[in-house]
Structures are given as C-alpha cells and as structure tokens.
Amino acid sequence: QVQLVESGGDSVQAGGSLRLTCTASEIIDVSCLAWFRQAPGKERELVATIGNDERVKHSDSVRGRFTISKDKARKSRYLYLQMTNLKPEDTGMYYCARDPTRWSCVTGMTDADFPYWGHGTQVTVSS
C-alpha cells in the first residue's frame, strides 16, 4: 500500500505563502490525487484535484490563490499545493489523498472517493 506523507505546514500571517508537499512511498502517476482541508469543527473540504491527464480543479474558495501540481521530474512521487495570499479562513489541517482507480478526477468528488490518505499537515493563518 502506498504511504502518503504531507509536509510544509506552518504558521503564517495573512497574505503570506506556503508550499505543501505530499510524498508518496512509490510512483502514484495512475491516480486521481487531491488536497483536502479540515478546519476545527468543520467538515473536510476538497481543495484541489489533479489527474494523470494533468487536468486540475480548484475549489471556488481557493481558485486564483492555490495551485495543485505534480513533480514529473521526480517520477510522480510528489504532489504539491502552492498557496498564496493566505487568509485566516485557510487555517486547518491539510491532507493529500489518492484514488488509484481513476485515470482522471471527476467533478463532485468527495472524501468518500479517496481510499488512501496521509496524516495531514497543519496550516495556521493569523490576521
């Protein structure tokens, strides 16, 4: 089973930037990959997805500020989330997730569609 490990979370001020990394224990290119986040007391929220076809989707709340990407040069073991212009409402635990059954991601995916998860990395944005 592929292990996923997130890193890069930190405490930053509003307007700042962070880059999250999800490192897989083996190649994960034939997958729909995603970043989710969960704020205290709230449900887990889909932030962005990227499929093996390289098509990306971002949620309305982060579009234009966050960018999901993969590192092809490193044999598709790394997934990134570049976050800019961070806001206090971006605070939460960020998780990477993988659905190995799909070549591409589809609209309307939820956390129930992803069987494999990392343990998360905390992002805290102060005003």
Coordinates of C-alpha atoms in Angstrom, one line a residue, residues 20-122:
L20 CA 2.7 21.9 0.9
T21 CA 4.3 18.7 -0.3
C22 CA 2.8 15.2 -0.3
T23 CA 5.5 12.5 -0.6
A24 CA 4.4 9.0 -1.8
S25 CA 6.3 5.9 -1.0
E26 CA 6.2 4.8 -4.6
I27 CA 5.1 6.2 -8.0
I28 CA 1.5 7.4 -8.0
D29 CA 1.0 8.6 -11.5
V30 CA -2.0 6.5 -12.4
S31 CA -4.3 8.1 -9.8
C32 CA -6.6 11.0 -9.1
L33 CA -4.8 13.0 -6.4
A34 CA -6.3 15.6 -4.2
W35 CA -5.7 18.0 -1.4
F36 CA -8.4 18.3 1.3
R37 CA -8.5 20.5 4.4
Q38 CA -10.4 20.4 7.6
A39 CA -10.9 23.4 9.9
P40 CA -11.8 22.8 13.6
G41 CA -15.4 22.0 14.0
K42 CA -16.0 21.8 10.2
E43 CA -16.3 19.0 7.7
R44 CA -13.4 18.1 5.5
E45 CA -13.4 20.2 2.3
L46 CA -12.0 19.3 -1.1
V47 CA -9.4 22.0 -2.1
A48 CA -8.0 20.8 -5.4
T49 CA -7.6 17.7 -7.6
I50 CA -5.2 16.6 -10.4
G51 CA -5.4 13.5 -12.5
N52 CA -3.0 11.6 -14.6
D53 CA -4.2 13.6 -17.5
E54 CA -2.8 16.7 -15.7
R55 CA -6.2 18.3 -15.6
V56 CA -6.6 20.4 -12.4
K57 CA -9.6 21.6 -10.5
H58 CA -9.6 24.0 -7.6
S59 CA -12.5 24.9 -5.2
D60 CA -14.1 28.3 -5.6
S61 CA -12.7 29.4 -2.2
V62 CA -9.0 28.9 -3.3
R63 CA -9.1 29.4 -7.1
G64 CA -6.6 32.0 -8.1
R65 CA -4.6 31.7 -4.9
F66 CA -3.8 28.0 -4.7
T67 CA -2.2 25.7 -7.3
I68 CA -2.0 21.9 -7.3
S69 CA 0.7 20.3 -9.2
K70 CA 2.8 17.1 -9.5
D71 CA 6.6 16.8 -10.0
K72 CA 7.0 14.8 -13.2
A73 CA 10.8 15.0 -13.0
R74 CA 10.8 13.0 -9.7
K75 CA 8.8 10.1 -11.2
S76 CA 5.4 11.3 -9.9
R77 CA 6.1 10.6 -6.2
Y78 CA 5.4 14.2 -5.2
L79 CA 2.3 16.3 -5.1
Y80 CA 2.3 19.9 -4.3
L81 CA 0.0 22.7 -3.2
Q82 CA 1.3 26.2 -3.7
M83 CA -0.7 28.6 -1.5
T84 CA -0.5 32.3 -1.9
N85 CA -2.4 35.3 -0.4
L86 CA -3.3 33.1 2.6
K87 CA -6.3 34.1 4.6
P88 CA -7.3 33.2 8.2
E89 CA -10.1 31.1 6.8
D90 CA -7.5 28.9 5.1
T91 CA -6.5 27.6 8.6
G92 CA -6.8 23.9 9.0
M93 CA -5.3 20.5 8.7
Y94 CA -4.4 19.8 5.1
Y95 CA -4.4 16.2 3.8
C96 CA -3.4 14.6 0.5
A97 CA -5.4 11.8 -0.8
R98 CA -5.3 9.3 -3.6
D99 CA -7.8 7.4 -5.7
P100 CA -5.9 4.7 -7.6
T101 CA -8.9 3.6 -9.6
R102 CA -9.2 6.7 -11.7
W103 CA -7.1 7.9 -14.6
S104 CA -8.6 11.4 -14.2
C105 CA -10.6 13.1 -11.5
V106 CA -14.2 14.0 -11.9
T107 CA -16.4 16.8 -10.8
G108 CA -18.2 16.4 -7.5
M109 CA -15.7 14.1 -5.8
T110 CA -15.8 13.9 -2.0
D111 CA -13.6 12.4 0.6
A112 CA -15.5 9.1 0.3
D113 CA -14.0 8.7 -3.2
F114 CA -10.4 8.5 -1.9
P115 CA -9.3 5.4 -0.1
Y116 CA -5.8 6.5 0.7
W117 CA -4.8 9.4 2.9
G118 CA -1.9 11.0 4.6
H119 CA -1.9 12.1 8.2
G120 CA -2.1 15.8 7.5
T121 CA 0.0 18.9 8.0
Q122 CA -1.3 22.0 9.9

